[in-house]
Amino acid sequence: MAWILLLLAGLFEVVWSFSLKQSDGFSRLWPSLVTIVTALVSFWLLAAAMRVLPLGTAYAIWTGIGAVGAFVVGILVLGESASAARVASAGLILAGIVGLKLTSGH
């Protein structure tokens, strides 16, 4: 169950990072509210997952899911660059997430 909570926390991190971009420095109301609510949900889910999972593993995977997810949203939704170097770098983050999961012992 902790892994599901951590995955959800990471997905909510993607949502809040995207809505933070859309908030234009918290100058737009609805994206700002989405940012705040989804950030709180993400932190709450992360805290719940950390009841079982080690700090280093949980935090690294949470930030990794958020980083790779925001990277993908940036490319697919915001038209950001998908250069080979950027994709390879995101792939390394993903490999780190998988490695942490496989070696966590949980």
Coordinates of N, CA, C and O in Angstrom, one line a residue:
M1 N 0.8 -1.2 0.0 CA 0.0 0.0 0.0 C 0.9 1.3 0.0 O 0.5 2.3 -0.6
A2 N 2.0 1.2 0.7 CA 2.9 2.4 0.8 C 3.4 2.8 -0.6 O 3.5 4.0 -0.9
W3 N 3.6 1.8 -1.5 CA 4.1 2.1 -2.8 C 3.1 2.8 -3.6 O 3.3 3.7 -4.5
I4 N 1.8 2.4 -3.5 CA 0.7 3.0 -4.2 C 0.6 4.5 -3.7 O 0.4 5.4 -4.5
L5 N 0.6 4.7 -2.4 CA 0.6 6.0 -1.9 C 1.7 6.9 -2.4 O 1.5 8.1 -2.8
L6 N 2.9 6.3 -2.5 CA 4.0 7.0 -3.0 C 3.9 7.4 -4.5 O 4.2 8.5 -4.9
L7 N 3.3 6.4 -5.3 CA 3.1 6.7 -6.7 C 2.1 7.8 -6.8 O 2.3 8.8 -7.6
L8 N 1.0 7.8 -6.1 CA 0.0 8.8 -6.1 C 0.6 10.2 -5.7 O 0.3 11.2 -6.3
A9 N 1.4 10.2 -4.7 CA 2.1 11.4 -4.2 C 2.9 12.0 -5.4 O 2.9 13.2 -5.6
G10 N 3.6 11.2 -6.1 CA 4.4 11.6 -7.2 C 3.5 12.2 -8.3 O 3.9 13.2 -8.9
L11 N 2.4 11.5 -8.6 CA 1.5 12.0 -9.6 C 0.9 13.4 -9.2 O 0.8 14.3 -10.1
F12 N 0.6 13.5 -8.0 CA 0.1 14.8 -7.5 C 1.2 15.9 -7.6 O 0.9 17.1 -7.8
E13 N 2.4 15.5 -7.4 CA 3.5 16.4 -7.6 C 3.6 16.9 -9.0 O 3.9 18.1 -9.3
V14 N 3.4 16.1 -10.0 CA 3.3 16.5 -11.4 C 2.2 17.5 -11.6 O 2.4 18.5 -12.2
V15 N 1.1 17.3 -11.0 CA -0.1 18.2 -11.2 C 0.3 19.5 -10.6 O 0.0 20.6 -11.2
W16 N 0.8 19.5 -9.4 CA 1.1 20.8 -8.8 C 2.2 21.6 -9.5 O 2.2 22.8 -9.5
S17 N 3.2 20.9 -10.0 CA 4.2 21.6 -10.7 C 3.7 22.2 -12.0 O 4.1 23.3 -12.3
F18 N 2.8 21.5 -12.7 CA 2.2 22.0 -13.9 C 1.3 23.2 -13.6 O 1.4 24.3 -14.2
S19 N 0.5 23.1 -12.6 CA -0.4 24.2 -12.2 C 0.4 25.4 -11.7 O 0.0 26.5 -11.8
L20 N 1.6 25.1 -11.0 CA 2.4 26.2 -10.6 C 2.9 27.0 -11.8 O 2.9 28.3 -11.8
K21 N 3.3 26.4 -12.8 CA 3.7 27.0 -14.1 C 2.5 27.9 -14.6 O 2.7 29.0 -15.0
Q22 N 1.3 27.2 -14.6 CA 0.1 27.9 -15.1 C -0.3 29.1 -14.3 O -1.0 30.0 -14.7
S23 N 0.1 29.1 -13.0 CA -0.4 30.2 -12.1 C 0.3 31.5 -12.4 O -0.1 32.5 -11.8
D24 N 1.4 31.5 -13.2 CA 2.1 32.7 -13.5 C 2.6 33.4 -12.3 O 2.2 34.6 -12.1
G25 N 3.3 32.7 -11.4 CA 3.8 33.3 -10.2 C 2.7 33.6 -9.2 O 2.8 34.6 -8.4
F26 N 1.8 32.7 -9.1 CA 0.6 32.9 -8.2 C -0.2 34.1 -8.5 O -0.9 34.6 -7.6
S27 N -0.2 34.5 -9.8 CA -1.0 35.7 -10.1 C -2.4 35.3 -10.7 O -3.2 36.2 -11.0
R28 N -2.6 34.0 -11.0 CA -3.9 33.5 -11.5 C -4.5 32.7 -10.5 O -3.9 31.7 -10.0
L29 N -5.8 33.0 -10.1 CA -6.4 32.3 -9.0 C -6.6 30.8 -9.1 O -6.1 30.1 -8.2
W30 N -7.2 30.3 -10.1 CA -7.5 28.9 -10.2 C -6.3 28.0 -10.3 O -6.2 27.0 -9.5
P31 N -5.3 28.3 -11.1 CA -4.1 27.5 -11.1 C -3.4 27.6 -9.8 O -2.8 26.6 -9.3
S32 N -3.4 28.8 -9.1 CA -2.8 28.9 -7.8 C -3.5 28.0 -6.8 O -2.8 27.3 -6.0
L33 N -4.8 28.0 -6.8 CA -5.5 27.1 -5.8 C -5.3 25.6 -6.1 O -5.1 24.8 -5.2
V34 N -5.2 25.3 -7.4 CA -4.9 23.9 -7.7 C -3.5 23.5 -7.3 O -3.3 22.4 -6.7
T35 N -2.6 24.4 -7.4 CA -1.2 24.2 -6.9 C -1.2 23.9 -5.4 O -0.6 23.0 -5.0
I36 N -1.8 24.8 -4.7 CA -1.8 24.6 -3.2 C -2.5 23.4 -2.8 O -1.9 22.6 -2.0
V37 N -3.6 23.1 -3.3 CA -4.4 21.9 -2.9 C -3.6 20.6 -3.3 O -3.4 19.7 -2.5
T38 N -3.1 20.5 -4.5 CA -2.4 19.3 -4.9 C -1.1 19.1 -4.3 O -0.6 18.0 -4.0
A39 N -0.4 20.2 -3.9 CA 0.8 20.1 -3.2 C 0.6 19.6 -1.8 O 1.3 18.7 -1.3
L40 N -0.5 20.1 -1.2 CA -0.8 19.5 0.2 C -1.2 18.0 0.1 O -0.7 17.3 1.0
V41 N -1.9 17.6 -0.9 CA -2.3 16.2 -1.1 C -1.0 15.4 -1.3 O -0.8 14.3 -0.7
S42 N -0.1 15.9 -2.2 CA 1.1 15.2 -2.5 C 2.0 15.0 -1.2 O 2.5 13.9 -0.9
F43 N 2.1 16.1 -0.4 CA 2.9 16.0 0.8 C 2.2 15.0 1.8 O 2.9 14.2 2.5
W44 N 0.9 15.0 1.9 CA 0.2 14.1 2.8 C 0.4 12.7 2.4 O 0.7 11.8 3.3
L45 N 0.3 12.4 1.1 CA 0.5 11.0 0.6 C 1.9 10.6 0.8 O 2.2 9.4 1.2
L46 N 2.9 11.5 0.6 CA 4.3 11.2 0.9 C 4.5 10.8 2.3 O 5.2 9.9 2.7
A47 N 3.9 11.6 3.2 CA 4.1 11.4 4.7 C 3.5 10.0 5.0 O 4.1 9.3 5.8
A48 N 2.4 9.7 4.5 CA 1.7 8.4 4.7 C 2.6 7.3 4.3 O 2.8 6.3 4.9
A49 N 3.2 7.4 3.1 CA 4.1 6.4 2.5 C 5.3 6.2 3.4 O 5.8 5.1 3.6
M50 N 5.8 7.3 4.0 CA 7.0 7.3 4.8 C 6.8 6.6 6.1 O 7.8 6.4 6.9
R51 N 5.6 6.3 6.5 CA 5.3 5.5 7.7 C 5.9 4.1 7.6 O 6.3 3.5 8.5
V52 N 6.1 3.7 6.3 CA 6.6 2.3 6.0 C 7.9 2.4 5.3 O 8.8 1.6 5.6
L53 N 8.0 3.2 4.3 CA 9.2 3.3 3.5 C 10.3 4.1 4.1 O 10.0 5.1 4.8
P54 N 11.6 3.8 3.8 CA 12.7 4.6 4.3 C 12.7 6.0 3.7 O 12.3 6.2 2.5
L55 N 13.1 6.9 4.4 CA 13.1 8.3 4.0 C 13.8 8.5 2.7 O 13.3 9.1 1.7
G56 N 15.1 8.0 2.5 CA 15.8 8.3 1.3 C 15.2 7.7 0.1 O 15.1 8.3 -1.0
T57 N 14.6 6.5 0.3 CA 13.9 5.8 -0.9 C 12.7 6.5 -1.2 O 12.5 6.9 -2.4
A58 N 11.8 6.8 -0.3 CA 10.6 7.5 -0.5 C 10.8 8.9 -1.1 O 10.1 9.2 -2.2
Y59 N 11.7 9.6 -0.6 CA 11.8 11.0 -1.1 C 12.4 11.0 -2.5 O 12.0 11.8 -3.3
A60 N 13.4 10.2 -2.7 CA 14.0 10.1 -4.0 C 13.1 9.7 -5.1 O 13.0 10.2 -6.2
I61 N 12.3 8.7 -4.8 CA 11.3 8.2 -5.8 C 10.2 9.3 -6.0 O 9.8 9.5 -7.1
W62 N 9.7 9.9 -4.9 CA 8.7 10.9 -5.0 C 9.2 12.1 -5.9 O 8.5 12.5 -6.9
T63 N 10.4 12.6 -5.7 CA 11.0 13.6 -6.5 C 11.2 13.2 -7.9 O 11.1 13.9 -8.9
G64 N 11.7 11.9 -8.1 CA 11.9 11.4 -9.4 C 10.7 11.3 -10.2 O 10.7 11.6 -11.4
I65 N 9.6 10.8 -9.6 CA 8.3 10.7 -10.3 C 7.9 12.1 -10.7 O 7.5 12.3 -11.9
G66 N 8.0 13.1 -9.8 CA 7.6 14.4 -10.1 C 8.5 15.0 -11.2 O 8.0 15.7 -12.1
A67 N 9.8 14.8 -11.2 CA 10.7 15.3 -12.2 C 10.5 14.8 -13.6 O 10.3 15.5 -14.5
V68 N 10.4 13.4 -13.6 CA 10.1 12.8 -14.9 C 8.7 13.2 -15.5 O 8.5 13.4 -16.6
G69 N 7.8 13.1 -14.6 CA 6.4 13.5 -15.0 C 6.3 14.9 -15.5 O 5.7 15.2 -16.5
A70 N 6.9 15.9 -14.8 CA 6.9 17.2 -15.2 C 7.6 17.4 -16.5 O 7.2 18.2 -17.4
F71 N 8.7 16.6 -16.7 CA 9.5 16.7 -17.9 C 8.6 16.2 -19.1 O 8.5 16.9 -20.1
V72 N 7.8 15.1 -18.9 CA 6.9 14.6 -19.9 C 5.8 15.6 -20.2 O 5.5 15.9 -21.4
V73 N 5.2 16.2 -19.2 CA 4.1 17.2 -19.4 C 4.7 18.4 -20.1 O 4.0 18.9 -21.0
G74 N 5.9 18.8 -19.7 CA 6.5 19.9 -20.4 C 6.6 19.7 -21.9 O 6.4 20.6 -22.7
I75 N 7.0 18.5 -22.3 CA 7.2 18.2 -23.7 C 5.8 18.1 -24.4 O 5.6 18.7 -25.4
L76 N 4.9 17.3 -23.8 CA 3.6 17.0 -24.4 C 2.6 18.1 -24.4 O 1.9 18.3 -25.4
V77 N 2.6 18.9 -23.3 CA 1.6 19.9 -23.2 C 2.2 21.3 -23.5 O 1.5 22.2 -24.1
L78 N 3.4 21.6 -23.1 CA 3.9 22.9 -23.2 C 4.9 23.1 -24.4 O 5.4 24.2 -24.6
G79 N 5.1 22.0 -25.1 CA 6.0 22.1 -26.3 C 7.4 22.3 -26.0 O 8.2 22.9 -26.8
E80 N 7.9 21.9 -24.9 CA 9.3 22.0 -24.5 C 10.2 21.1 -25.4 O 9.7 20.1 -25.9
S81 N 11.5 21.3 -25.4 CA 12.4 20.6 -26.2 C 12.4 19.1 -25.8 O 12.5 18.8 -24.6
A82 N 12.5 18.2 -26.7 CA 12.7 16.8 -26.5 C 14.0 16.3 -27.1 O 14.0 15.3 -27.8
S83 N 15.0 17.0 -26.8 CA 16.3 16.7 -27.4 C 16.8 15.3 -26.9 O 16.3 14.9 -25.8
A84 N 17.6 14.7 -27.6 CA 18.1 13.4 -27.2 C 18.8 13.4 -25.8 O 18.6 12.5 -25.0
A85 N 19.6 14.5 -25.6 CA 20.3 14.6 -24.3 C 19.3 14.8 -23.1 O 19.5 14.2 -22.1
R86 N 18.2 15.5 -23.3 CA 17.2 15.7 -22.3 C 16.5 14.4 -22.0 O 16.2 14.0 -20.9
V87 N 16.1 13.7 -23.1 CA 15.4 12.4 -22.9 C 16.3 11.4 -22.2 O 15.8 10.7 -21.3
A88 N 17.5 11.4 -22.6 CA 18.5 10.4 -22.0 C 18.6 10.8 -20.5 O 18.7 9.9 -19.7
S89 N 18.7 12.0 -20.2 CA 18.8 12.4 -18.8 C 17.6 12.0 -18.0 O 17.8 11.5 -16.8
A90 N 16.4 12.2 -18.5 CA 15.2 11.8 -17.8 C 15.2 10.3 -17.7 O 14.7 9.7 -16.7
G91 N 15.7 9.6 -18.7 CA 15.8 8.1 -18.6 C 16.7 7.7 -17.5 O 16.5 6.7 -16.8
L92 N 17.8 8.4 -17.2 CA 18.7 8.1 -16.1 C 17.9 8.3 -14.7 O 18.1 7.5 -13.8
I93 N 17.1 9.3 -14.6 CA 16.3 9.5 -13.4 C 15.4 8.3 -13.3 O 15.2 7.8 -12.2
L94 N 14.7 8.0 -14.4 CA 13.8 6.8 -14.3 C 14.5 5.5 -13.9 O 14.0 4.7 -13.1
A95 N 15.7 5.3 -14.4 CA 16.5 4.2 -14.0 C 16.8 4.2 -12.6 O 16.8 3.1 -11.9
G96 N 17.1 5.4 -12.0 CA 17.3 5.5 -10.6 C 16.1 5.2 -9.8 O 16.2 4.5 -8.7
I97 N 15.0 5.6 -10.2 CA 13.7 5.2 -9.5 C 13.5 3.7 -9.5 O 13.2 3.2 -8.4
V98 N 13.7 3.1 -10.6 CA 13.5 1.6 -10.7 C 14.6 0.9 -9.8 O 14.2 0.0 -9.0
G99 N 15.8 1.4 -9.8 CA 16.8 0.8 -9.0 C 16.5 1.0 -7.5 O 16.7 0.0 -6.8
L100 N 16.0 2.1 -7.1 CA 15.7 2.3 -5.7 C 14.5 1.3 -5.3 O 14.6 0.8 -4.2
K101 N 13.6 1.2 -6.2 CA 12.4 0.3 -5.9 C 12.9 -1.1 -5.7 O 12.6 -1.8 -4.8
L102 N 13.8 -1.6 -6.7 CA 14.2 -2.9 -6.7 C 15.1 -3.3 -5.5 O 15.2 -4.4 -5.1
T103 N 15.8 -2.3 -5.0 CA 16.8 -2.5 -3.9 C 16.3 -2.1 -2.5 O 17.0 -2.1 -1.6
S104 N 15.0 -1.7 -2.4 CA 14.5 -1.1 -1.2 C 14.3 -2.1 -0.1 O 14.3 -1.8 1.1
G105 N 14.0 -3.4 -0.5 CA 13.6 -4.4 0.5 C 12.2 -4.3 1.0 O 11.8 -4.9 1.9
H106 N 11.4 -3.4 0.4 CA 10.0 -3.3 0.8 C 9.1 -3.7 -0.3 O 9.2 -3.4 -1.4

